[in-house]
Coordinates of C-alpha atoms in Angstrom, one line a residue:
Chain N
X792 CA -74.6 25.9 255.2
X793 CA -73.5 25.8 258.9
X794 CA -72.6 22.1 258.4
X795 CA -70.1 23.0 255.7
X796 CA -68.5 25.9 257.7
X797 CA -66.1 23.9 259.9
X798 CA -64.7 21.6 257.2
X799 CA -64.2 24.7 255.1
X800 CA -62.4 26.4 257.9
X801 CA -60.2 23.3 258.3
X802 CA -59.3 23.4 254.6
X803 CA -58.6 27.1 254.8
X804 CA -56.2 26.6 257.7
X805 CA -54.5 23.9 255.7
X806 CA -53.9 26.4 252.9
X807 CA -52.9 29.1 255.3
X808 CA -50.1 27.1 257.0
X809 CA -48.8 25.1 254.0
X810 CA -45.2 25.8 253.4
X811 CA -45.2 25.5 249.7
X812 CA -44.5 28.5 247.7
X813 CA -47.4 29.8 245.7
X814 CA -46.9 30.3 242.0
X815 CA -48.6 33.3 240.6
X816 CA -49.5 31.9 237.2
X817 CA -50.5 35.2 235.9
X818 CA -46.9 36.8 236.3
X819 CA -44.4 36.7 233.5
X820 CA -41.9 33.9 234.1
X821 CA -38.4 35.0 234.8
X822 CA -35.4 34.0 232.7
X823 CA -32.3 32.5 234.1
X824 CA -28.9 34.1 233.9
X825 CA -25.7 32.0 233.6
X826 CA -22.1 33.0 233.5
X827 CA -19.6 31.1 231.4
X828 CA -15.9 32.0 231.5
X829 CA -13.4 31.3 228.8
X830 CA -9.9 31.3 230.0
X831 CA -7.5 32.0 227.1
X832 CA -4.0 33.1 226.2
X833 CA -4.5 35.2 223.1
X834 CA -7.6 33.3 222.0
X835 CA -6.2 29.9 222.7
X836 CA -8.3 28.2 225.4
X837 CA -6.4 27.3 228.6
X838 CA -6.4 23.7 229.6
X839 CA -4.6 22.3 232.6
X840 CA -1.1 21.3 231.5
X841 CA -1.3 23.2 228.2
X842 CA 1.5 25.3 226.8
X843 CA 1.1 28.8 225.6
X844 CA 3.1 31.7 224.2
X845 CA 2.7 35.2 225.5
X846 CA 2.9 38.3 223.3
X847 CA 6.4 38.7 224.6
X848 CA 7.3 35.4 223.0
X849 CA 7.8 33.8 226.5
X850 CA 6.5 30.2 226.6
X851 CA 4.7 28.8 229.6
X852 CA 2.8 25.8 230.8
X853 CA -0.3 26.5 232.9
X854 CA -1.2 23.8 235.4
X855 CA -3.7 25.8 237.6
X856 CA -5.6 28.9 236.6
X857 CA -8.5 29.5 239.0
X858 CA -10.2 32.4 240.7
X859 CA -13.2 33.6 242.6
X860 CA -15.9 35.9 241.3
X861 CA -18.7 37.2 243.5
X862 CA -21.4 39.8 244.0
X863 CA -22.4 40.1 240.4
X864 CA -25.0 42.8 239.6
X865 CA -26.9 43.3 236.3
X866 CA -28.5 46.6 235.5
X867 CA -31.5 46.9 233.2
X868 CA -32.2 49.6 230.6
X869 CA -34.7 51.0 233.1
X870 CA -32.0 51.3 235.7
X871 CA -33.1 48.4 237.9
X872 CA -30.4 46.3 239.5
X873 CA -30.5 42.6 240.2
X874 CA -27.8 41.2 242.4
X875 CA -26.3 37.8 242.6
X876 CA -24.1 37.7 245.7
X877 CA -23.1 34.1 245.7
X878 CA -19.4 33.3 245.1
X879 CA -18.4 31.4 241.9
X880 CA -15.3 29.3 241.7
X881 CA -13.9 29.5 238.2
X882 CA -11.3 27.0 237.0
X883 CA -10.5 25.9 233.5
X884 CA -13.0 23.1 233.4
X885 CA -16.2 23.5 231.3
X886 CA -19.1 24.3 233.5
X887 CA -22.0 26.6 233.7
X888 CA -22.4 29.0 236.6
X889 CA -26.0 29.7 237.3
X890 CA -26.5 33.1 238.7
X891 CA -30.2 33.0 239.3
X892 CA -33.5 34.2 238.1
X893 CA -33.6 37.4 236.1
X894 CA -36.8 39.3 235.0
X895 CA -37.3 39.5 231.2
X896 CA -35.8 42.7 229.8
X897 CA -32.7 44.2 228.3
X898 CA -29.6 44.5 230.5
X899 CA -27.0 47.1 229.6
X900 CA -24.3 46.8 232.2
X901 CA -22.8 44.3 234.6
X902 CA -20.6 44.8 237.6
X903 CA -18.7 41.8 239.1
X904 CA -16.2 41.4 241.8
X905 CA -12.9 39.5 241.7
X906 CA -12.3 37.8 244.9
X907 CA -14.5 37.7 248.0
X908 CA -15.8 40.3 250.4
X909 CA -14.2 40.3 253.8
X910 CA -16.9 38.4 255.6
X911 CA -16.9 35.6 253.1
X912 CA -13.2 35.7 252.8
X913 CA -12.9 35.0 256.6
X914 CA -15.7 32.5 256.8
X915 CA -15.1 29.0 258.1
X916 CA -14.2 27.0 255.0
X917 CA -14.9 23.7 256.8
X918 CA -18.6 24.4 256.9
X919 CA -19.2 24.3 253.2
X920 CA -20.3 21.0 251.7
X921 CA -18.5 19.2 248.9
X922 CA -19.2 20.9 245.6
X923 CA -19.9 24.3 247.1
X924 CA -17.8 27.1 245.5
X925 CA -16.4 28.0 248.9
X926 CA -15.6 24.4 249.9
X927 CA -12.0 23.2 249.9
X928 CA -10.9 22.7 246.3
X929 CA -8.4 20.4 244.7
X930 CA -6.5 23.6 243.7
X931 CA -6.1 24.5 247.4
X932 CA -7.7 27.9 247.1
X933 CA -7.3 28.5 250.8
X934 CA -4.7 29.2 253.4
X935 CA -4.3 26.4 256.0
X936 CA -2.5 28.6 258.6
X937 CA -4.9 31.5 258.5
X938 CA -8.5 32.1 257.5
X939 CA -8.7 33.4 254.0
X940 CA -9.1 32.3 250.4
X941 CA -6.7 32.7 247.5
X942 CA -8.6 34.9 245.1
X943 CA -6.7 34.0 242.1
X944 CA -4.1 31.2 241.7
X945 CA -2.0 30.7 238.6
X946 CA 0.7 28.0 238.7
X947 CA 2.8 26.3 236.1
X948 CA 6.2 26.5 234.6
X949 CA 8.0 28.9 232.2
X950 CA 10.9 29.0 229.9
X951 CA 13.4 31.4 231.5
X952 CA 16.1 31.2 228.9
X953 CA 17.2 34.4 227.1
X954 CA 16.5 32.9 223.8
X955 CA 13.0 31.9 224.8
X956 CA 13.6 28.6 223.0
X957 CA 14.5 26.6 226.0
X958 CA 12.6 24.1 228.1
X959 CA 9.5 25.1 230.0
X960 CA 10.9 23.9 233.3
X961 CA 11.0 26.8 235.9
X962 CA 8.1 26.8 238.2
X963 CA 6.0 29.9 238.8
X964 CA 3.2 30.6 241.3
X965 CA 1.0 33.6 241.6
X966 CA -1.4 33.7 244.5
X967 CA -3.4 36.9 244.7
X968 CA -5.2 37.3 248.0
X969 CA -6.3 39.3 251.1
X970 CA -9.2 41.6 251.5
X971 CA -7.4 44.4 249.9
X972 CA -7.6 42.6 246.6
X973 CA -11.4 42.4 246.4
X974 CA -11.9 44.3 243.2
X975 CA -15.0 45.4 241.2
X976 CA -15.0 45.6 237.4
X977 CA -17.8 47.2 235.5
X978 CA -18.9 46.3 232.0
X979 CA -20.9 49.0 230.2
X980 CA -22.2 48.4 226.7
X981 CA -23.7 45.1 227.6
X982 CA -26.6 44.1 225.5
X983 CA -28.3 41.2 227.2
X984 CA -31.8 40.5 226.2
X985 CA -33.7 38.1 228.5
X986 CA -37.0 36.6 227.4
X987 CA -39.5 34.9 229.7
X988 CA -38.4 31.5 230.7
X989 CA -35.2 31.8 228.7
X990 CA -31.8 30.8 230.0
X991 CA -29.3 33.5 229.0
X992 CA -25.6 33.0 229.1
X993 CA -23.1 35.8 229.7
X994 CA -19.7 34.8 228.4
X995 CA -16.7 36.3 230.0
X996 CA -13.2 36.0 228.6
X997 CA -10.1 36.1 230.8
X998 CA -7.0 36.6 228.7
X999 CA -3.8 35.7 230.7
X1000 CA -1.7 37.3 228.0
X1001 CA -3.1 40.6 229.2
X1002 CA -2.8 39.7 232.8
X1003 CA 1.0 39.3 232.2
X1004 CA 1.3 42.6 230.5
X1005 CA 4.5 44.3 231.7
X1006 CA 5.2 41.3 233.9
X1007 CA 8.1 39.0 232.9
X1008 CA 7.3 35.5 234.3
X1009 CA 10.9 34.4 233.6
X1010 CA 12.2 36.8 236.3
X1011 CA 9.1 37.5 238.4
X1012 CA 8.0 34.0 239.1
X1013 CA 6.4 34.1 242.5
X1014 CA 4.1 36.1 244.7
X1015 CA 1.9 35.0 247.6
X1016 CA 0.8 38.6 247.8
X1017 CA 2.1 39.3 251.3
X1018 CA 5.7 38.4 250.3
X1019 CA 5.7 40.3 247.0
X1020 CA 2.9 42.7 247.1
X1021 CA 4.2 44.9 244.3
X1022 CA 4.0 42.0 241.8
X1023 CA 0.6 41.0 243.1
X1024 CA -0.7 44.5 242.7
X1025 CA 0.6 44.9 239.1
X1026 CA -1.0 41.7 238.1
X1027 CA -4.3 42.6 239.8
X1028 CA -4.3 46.0 238.1
X1029 CA -4.0 44.3 234.8
X1030 CA -7.3 42.6 235.4
X1031 CA -9.3 45.5 234.0
X1032 CA -7.8 44.9 230.5
X1033 CA -7.6 41.1 230.9
X1034 CA -11.3 40.6 231.2
X1035 CA -14.0 41.3 228.7
X1036 CA -17.4 40.1 227.7
X1037 CA -17.4 38.1 224.5
Chain Z
X1242 CA -78.8 14.3 266.7
X1243 CA -78.0 16.8 264.1
X1244 CA -76.6 19.2 266.8
X1245 CA -74.4 16.4 268.2
X1246 CA -73.1 15.6 264.7
X1247 CA -72.3 19.2 264.2
X1248 CA -70.3 19.4 267.4
X1249 CA -68.4 16.2 266.6
X1250 CA -67.7 17.5 263.1
X1251 CA -66.4 20.8 264.5
X1252 CA -64.1 19.0 266.9
X1253 CA -62.7 16.7 264.2
X1254 CA -62.2 19.7 261.8
X1255 CA -60.4 21.7 264.5
X1256 CA -58.1 18.8 265.4
X1257 CA -57.4 18.3 261.7
X1258 CA -56.7 22.0 261.2
X1259 CA -54.5 22.1 264.3
X1260 CA -52.5 19.0 263.2
X1261 CA -51.9 20.5 259.8
X1262 CA -50.7 23.8 261.5
X1263 CA -48.4 21.9 263.8
X1264 CA -46.7 19.7 261.2
X1265 CA -47.0 21.6 258.0
X1266 CA -43.9 23.7 258.4
X1267 CA -41.7 21.2 260.2
X1268 CA -38.2 21.4 258.8
X1269 CA -36.6 18.4 257.3
X1270 CA -34.2 16.6 259.5
X1271 CA -30.8 17.3 258.0
X1272 CA -29.6 13.8 258.7
X1273 CA -27.6 14.7 261.9
X1274 CA -28.4 12.6 264.9
X1275 CA -30.6 14.8 267.1
X1276 CA -30.3 12.4 270.0
X1277 CA -26.6 12.1 270.6
X1278 CA -25.1 9.8 273.1
X1279 CA -24.5 11.9 276.2
X1280 CA -21.2 13.5 276.9
X1281 CA -20.8 16.1 279.6
X1282 CA -17.7 18.2 279.7
X1283 CA -16.3 18.6 283.3
X1284 CA -15.9 22.3 283.9
X1285 CA -13.2 23.1 286.5
X1286 CA -14.0 25.3 289.4
X1287 CA -13.4 28.9 288.6
X1288 CA -13.9 28.4 284.8
X1289 CA -16.8 29.9 282.9
X1290 CA -18.8 27.6 280.6
X1291 CA -17.0 27.4 277.2
X1292 CA -18.7 28.3 274.0
X1293 CA -19.3 25.1 272.0
X1294 CA -20.3 25.5 268.3
X1295 CA -23.9 24.6 267.7
X1296 CA -22.8 22.3 264.8
X1297 CA -20.4 20.4 267.0
X1298 CA -22.0 19.6 270.3
X1299 CA -20.5 16.9 272.4
X1300 CA -21.5 13.3 272.2
X1301 CA -19.6 10.2 273.2
X1302 CA -19.4 8.9 269.7
X1303 CA -18.0 12.2 268.5
X1304 CA -15.4 12.4 271.2
X1305 CA -14.4 8.8 270.7
X1306 CA -14.1 9.3 266.9
X1307 CA -12.0 12.4 267.4
X1308 CA -9.7 10.7 269.8
X1309 CA -9.2 7.8 267.4
X1310 CA -8.3 10.2 264.6
X1311 CA -6.0 12.2 266.9
X1312 CA -4.0 9.1 267.5
X1313 CA -4.1 7.8 263.9
X1314 CA -1.3 8.5 261.4
X1315 CA -3.7 8.1 258.6
X1316 CA -3.9 11.9 258.5
X1317 CA -0.3 12.2 257.2
X1318 CA 0.6 11.6 253.6
X1319 CA 2.9 8.7 254.3
X1320 CA 1.0 7.5 257.4
X1321 CA 4.0 8.1 259.6
X1322 CA 2.8 10.7 262.0
X1323 CA -0.4 11.5 263.9
X1324 CA -1.5 14.6 265.9
X1325 CA -0.2 12.8 269.0
X1326 CA 3.3 12.7 267.5
X1327 CA 3.7 16.4 268.3
X1328 CA 1.1 16.7 271.0
X1329 CA 2.1 14.0 273.6
X1330 CA -0.4 13.4 276.4
X1331 CA 2.5 12.8 278.9
X1332 CA 3.7 16.4 278.3
X1333 CA 0.3 18.1 278.4
X1334 CA -0.1 17.5 274.7
X1335 CA 3.0 19.4 273.8
X1336 CA 6.3 18.4 272.2
X1337 CA 9.6 18.2 274.1
X1338 CA 11.5 19.1 271.0
X1339 CA 12.3 22.7 270.1
X1340 CA 10.4 22.3 266.9
X1341 CA 8.5 19.3 265.8
X1342 CA 9.5 16.7 263.3
X1343 CA 7.1 16.1 260.5
X1344 CA 7.0 13.6 257.7
X1345 CA 10.3 12.8 256.0
X1346 CA 12.0 14.1 259.1
X1347 CA 11.2 17.7 258.1
X1348 CA 11.6 20.2 260.8
X1349 CA 8.9 22.7 261.7
X1350 CA 9.5 26.3 262.4
X1351 CA 7.7 26.8 265.7
X1352 CA 7.4 24.9 269.0
X1353 CA 4.2 22.8 269.0
X1354 CA 1.7 24.6 271.3
X1355 CA 0.3 22.5 274.2
X1356 CA -3.4 21.6 273.8
X1357 CA -4.8 22.7 277.1
X1358 CA -8.3 24.1 277.6
X1359 CA -8.7 24.7 273.9
X1360 CA -12.4 24.9 274.4
X1361 CA -11.9 28.3 276.0
X1362 CA -9.5 29.7 273.4
X1363 CA -10.5 32.2 270.7
X1364 CA -7.5 31.9 268.4
X1365 CA -5.1 29.2 267.4
X1366 CA -1.5 28.9 266.2
X1367 CA 1.2 31.1 267.7
X1368 CA 0.1 33.9 265.5
X1369 CA -3.6 33.4 266.0
X1370 CA -4.1 32.7 262.3
X1371 CA -7.5 30.9 262.8
X1372 CA -10.3 31.5 265.1
X1373 CA -11.8 28.0 265.6
X1374 CA -10.5 24.6 266.4
X1375 CA -12.3 23.2 263.4
X1376 CA -10.3 25.4 261.0
X1377 CA -7.1 24.8 263.0
X1378 CA -7.3 21.1 262.1
X1379 CA -6.6 21.9 258.4
X1380 CA -3.2 23.5 259.2
X1381 CA -1.1 20.6 260.4
X1382 CA -2.6 18.2 257.9
X1383 CA -1.7 20.4 255.0
X1384 CA 1.6 21.9 256.2
X1385 CA 4.3 20.4 254.1
X1386 CA 6.6 20.4 257.2
X1387 CA 4.1 18.5 259.3
X1388 CA 1.7 16.0 257.8
X1389 CA 2.2 17.2 254.2
X1390 CA -1.2 16.0 253.1
X1391 CA -4.3 17.3 251.3
X1392 CA -7.3 17.2 253.6
X1393 CA -9.4 16.1 250.6
X1394 CA -7.0 13.1 250.2
X1395 CA -7.5 12.3 253.9
X1396 CA -11.2 12.3 253.4
X1397 CA -10.9 10.0 250.5
X1398 CA -8.8 7.6 252.6
X1399 CA -11.3 7.7 255.5
X1400 CA -14.1 6.9 253.1
X1401 CA -12.3 3.7 252.0
X1402 CA -11.4 2.7 255.5
X1403 CA -13.0 -0.5 256.9
X1404 CA -14.4 1.1 260.0
X1405 CA -14.3 4.9 259.9
X1406 CA -17.4 5.4 257.6
X1407 CA -19.7 3.7 260.1
X1408 CA -18.1 5.7 263.0
X1409 CA -18.6 9.0 261.2
X1410 CA -22.2 8.0 260.4
X1411 CA -22.9 7.2 264.0
X1412 CA -21.3 10.4 265.3
X1413 CA -22.5 12.9 262.7
X1414 CA -25.2 11.2 260.7
X1415 CA -23.0 11.3 257.6
X1416 CA -19.8 9.9 256.3
X1417 CA -16.3 11.3 256.3
X1418 CA -15.9 14.7 254.7
X1419 CA -14.1 17.9 255.6
X1420 CA -16.9 19.1 257.9
X1421 CA -17.1 15.9 259.9
X1422 CA -13.3 15.3 260.0
X1423 CA -12.5 18.7 261.4
X1424 CA -15.4 18.6 263.8
X1425 CA -14.5 15.2 265.2
X1426 CA -10.9 16.2 265.9
X1427 CA -11.9 19.5 267.5
X1428 CA -14.7 17.8 269.6
X1429 CA -12.0 15.5 271.1
X1430 CA -9.6 18.4 271.6
X1431 CA -12.2 20.3 273.6
X1432 CA -12.3 17.5 276.1
X1433 CA -8.6 18.1 277.0
X1434 CA -9.5 20.1 280.1
X1435 CA -7.0 21.0 282.9
X1436 CA -8.0 22.8 286.0
X1437 CA -6.9 20.7 289.0
X1438 CA -3.4 21.7 289.7
X1439 CA -2.3 22.2 293.3
X1440 CA -2.6 25.9 292.7
X1441 CA -6.2 25.4 291.6
X1442 CA -6.9 23.3 294.7
X1443 CA -5.4 26.0 296.8
X1444 CA -7.1 28.9 295.1
X1445 CA -10.5 27.5 294.2
X1446 CA -11.0 24.5 296.5
X1447 CA -9.6 25.9 299.8
X1448 CA -7.0 23.2 300.2
X1449 CA -3.8 24.1 301.8
X1450 CA -1.6 22.1 299.4
X1451 CA 1.1 24.7 298.5
X1452 CA 4.4 24.7 300.2
X1453 CA 5.7 27.9 301.8
X1454 CA 8.1 28.4 298.9
X1455 CA 5.3 28.0 296.4
X1456 CA 3.2 30.5 298.2
X1457 CA 6.0 33.0 298.2
X1458 CA 6.3 32.4 294.4
X1459 CA 2.6 32.9 294.0
X1460 CA 2.8 36.3 295.7
X1461 CA 5.6 37.2 293.3
X1462 CA 3.6 36.0 290.3
X1463 CA 0.4 37.9 291.3
X1464 CA 2.1 40.8 293.0
X1465 CA 3.9 43.9 291.9
X1466 CA 7.3 42.3 292.0
X1467 CA 6.9 40.3 288.8
X1468 CA 3.3 41.1 287.7
X1469 CA 3.1 37.9 285.6
X1470 CA -0.7 38.0 286.1
X1471 CA -1.0 40.9 283.7
X1472 CA -0.6 38.6 280.8
X1473 CA -0.8 35.2 282.5
X1474 CA -3.8 35.8 284.7
X1475 CA -7.5 34.9 284.8
X1476 CA -8.8 31.4 285.1
X1477 CA -6.6 30.0 282.3
X1478 CA -3.4 31.9 283.1
X1479 CA -3.5 33.8 279.8
X1480 CA -5.2 36.9 278.6
X1481 CA -5.3 35.5 275.0
X1482 CA -3.6 38.6 273.7
X1483 CA -0.6 38.9 271.3
X1484 CA 2.5 40.4 272.8
X1485 CA 6.2 40.7 272.3
X1486 CA 8.1 39.7 275.4
X1487 CA 11.4 41.0 274.0
X1488 CA 12.9 37.6 273.3
X1489 CA 14.9 39.1 270.5
X1490 CA 16.1 42.4 269.2
X1491 CA 15.3 41.3 265.7
X1492 CA 12.8 38.5 265.1
X1493 CA 13.4 36.0 262.3
X1494 CA 9.7 35.0 262.7
X1495 CA 7.4 37.9 262.2
X1496 CA 4.7 36.3 264.5
X1497 CA 1.3 38.1 264.5
X1498 CA 2.5 40.4 261.7
X1499 CA 2.2 37.4 259.3
X1500 CA -1.5 37.6 259.8
X1501 CA -2.1 41.3 260.2
X1502 CA 0.5 42.6 257.8
X1503 CA 1.3 45.3 260.3
X1504 CA 4.8 46.2 261.3
X1505 CA 3.7 46.9 264.9
X1506 CA 2.9 43.2 265.2
X1507 CA 6.3 41.9 264.3
X1508 CA 7.6 39.7 267.1
X1509 CA 4.2 39.4 268.8
X1510 CA 3.0 35.9 269.6
X1511 CA -0.1 34.5 271.4
X1512 CA 0.3 34.6 275.2
X1513 CA 0.1 30.9 276.1
X1514 CA -1.5 29.4 279.2
X1515 CA 1.0 28.6 281.9
X1516 CA -1.0 25.6 283.1
X1517 CA 1.2 22.5 283.2
X1518 CA 4.2 24.7 282.3
X1519 CA 6.6 22.4 283.9
X1520 CA 5.6 19.7 281.4
X1521 CA 5.5 21.8 278.3
X1522 CA 9.2 22.6 277.9
X1523 CA 10.9 24.0 275.9
X1524 CA 9.5 27.4 275.9
X1525 CA 8.8 30.4 273.7
X1526 CA 7.4 30.3 270.1
X1527 CA 10.7 28.8 268.9
X1528 CA 11.5 26.5 271.8
X1529 CA 14.7 28.4 272.4
X1530 CA 14.5 28.4 276.2
X1531 CA 14.8 24.9 277.7
X1532 CA 14.1 25.4 281.4
X1533 CA 11.8 27.4 283.6
X1534 CA 14.9 28.9 285.2
X1535 CA 16.0 30.3 281.8
X1536 CA 12.5 31.7 281.3
X1537 CA 12.5 33.5 284.6
X1538 CA 15.9 34.8 283.9
X1539 CA 14.7 36.2 280.6
X1540 CA 11.9 38.1 282.2
X1541 CA 14.1 39.2 285.1
X1542 CA 16.4 40.8 282.6
X1543 CA 13.7 42.8 281.0
X1544 CA 14.2 41.2 277.6
X1545 CA 16.0 42.7 274.6
X1546 CA 15.3 46.0 273.1
X1547 CA 12.7 45.7 270.4
X1548 CA 10.3 48.5 269.2
X1549 CA 7.3 46.2 269.7
X1550 CA 8.2 44.9 273.1
X1551 CA 5.3 45.1 275.5
X1552 CA 5.6 47.9 278.0
X1553 CA 4.9 45.3 280.7
X1554 CA 8.3 43.7 280.1
X1555 CA 10.8 45.4 282.4
X1556 CA 13.7 44.3 284.6
X1557 CA 12.3 42.7 287.7
X1558 CA 15.4 42.8 289.9
X1559 CA 14.4 39.5 291.6
X1560 CA 16.8 38.0 294.1
X1561 CA 18.2 34.5 293.6
X1562 CA 15.7 33.3 296.2
X1563 CA 12.8 35.0 294.6
X1564 CA 13.6 33.5 291.2
X1565 CA 13.7 30.0 292.8
X1566 CA 10.4 30.7 294.6
X1567 CA 8.8 31.8 291.3
X1568 CA 9.9 28.6 289.6
X1569 CA 8.6 26.6 292.4
X1570 CA 5.2 28.2 292.1
X1571 CA 5.2 27.6 288.3
X1572 CA 5.7 23.9 289.0
X1573 CA 2.6 23.9 291.2
X1574 CA 0.6 24.7 288.1
X1575 CA 0.9 21.1 287.0
X1576 CA -2.4 19.1 286.9
X1577 CA -1.1 15.6 287.6
X1578 CA -4.3 14.0 286.2
X1579 CA -4.1 15.8 282.9
X1580 CA -3.1 13.7 279.9
X1581 CA -3.5 10.4 281.7

């Protein structure tokens, strides 16, 4: 028996210092939560360069429609909360945004944040690798003269004629940004049932028609937030009604 | 025999276990060269050690790469201008124009700051919009009045270049990307160190190299007569704060307020170093004062009335001789070796 002791100790030390995560096979496997966002104008999916008509009758072409979501929390029926702090970059390309592992159960509410918290908003953008949500994007979701991200960017062109039958040729640009615009939205009445090992998708809809409620893009065509805060705030305040879970 | 075997077995088992413990949790090398070619930054006498980011330590290959990029117009959208176009070594890496000319002859809005001792600075641009040299690199590249380019497009160009990919690989263990591009540029810029003016030699090296007039000017600068040292003191002749010097009653350029959004910061700009000031004309954030004599006259007057003007800006009542002495001292802040 003594002869076997030392090899056994060696093997035990190997197990003790191994860096591999141990899988508890007896535990119920988690599901995976994903977020999918449909950007629409009155149920018509937004594509880059597509033309759309608002409820007001105003026609516009949307070239860029992108925004950041972050700090998403799901709450179960039992009242437990599971948070996914990572930032997500949402544009109008088809992609799945994996939130992370979620224990099986029924989830009845979700809280998410538009924009980025202050620490993230002022982080060094150059540190993030290509493909990271916070890396430099083709849509230029950052300021080059200051630290800070553009939380939401909508750019394109609009028909500004009184008849609303003219060319869609006047450019617009809405850049919503700064720490002040970091906003949480809560969705009650969620019914998300996650089963063991299942990937479950939460589908969010962003309706730009609602975002432009009481905003006339023919006359109010530009805000970079700091230069036209009133317009930025009005658009931001429309978010509550512009976003819903499908 | 059995006892000997047991002891041997124990030893082998212990060595085996110890080896596993030592190597089991070793992190993966992330591809960055952990044995960089040596580069030692020369720290001038009187300066503290600068804080160098851990992800951008000096190496010769990094500095060389950054220098090559600094001088390369590949960064601008039409390949017409480089960093050096607005930051000329002969003028302490500043621009002798009021405002710089970018691509397509577009005029900027502010005087190009001199790149002097950037390794010791904690904010960049006249309004302090960014806090690191790495982030600062994005600004001029993407400003439509300067290089008018997308940094992602610059990266794409560098990847296709015949020699840059290998140089990036050698310096950073990976090819051109936003991370390595901004780090190479800033690594080079941190080597632009100036601390050997005749004033430095006098103050820190005990060399009696100032003229009598320059010494009189130094006494005015550091004394109660002009009190320049309040804002332009310490080892780098700046306190790195943001102040309004009363240049205007009403400012067209909001300055620091552009970053903070606060009215109390309108007209405040970063206090620049006065090192090499004789070479970095014209002066002020907008290049509106051409000569040192005009600058001294401005401060002597106490500046214009402005609600955000620093309380340190008051009429100095300098005599003609005293103004000339002060200008003479300012000229002694030139480091003749800097930029060569």
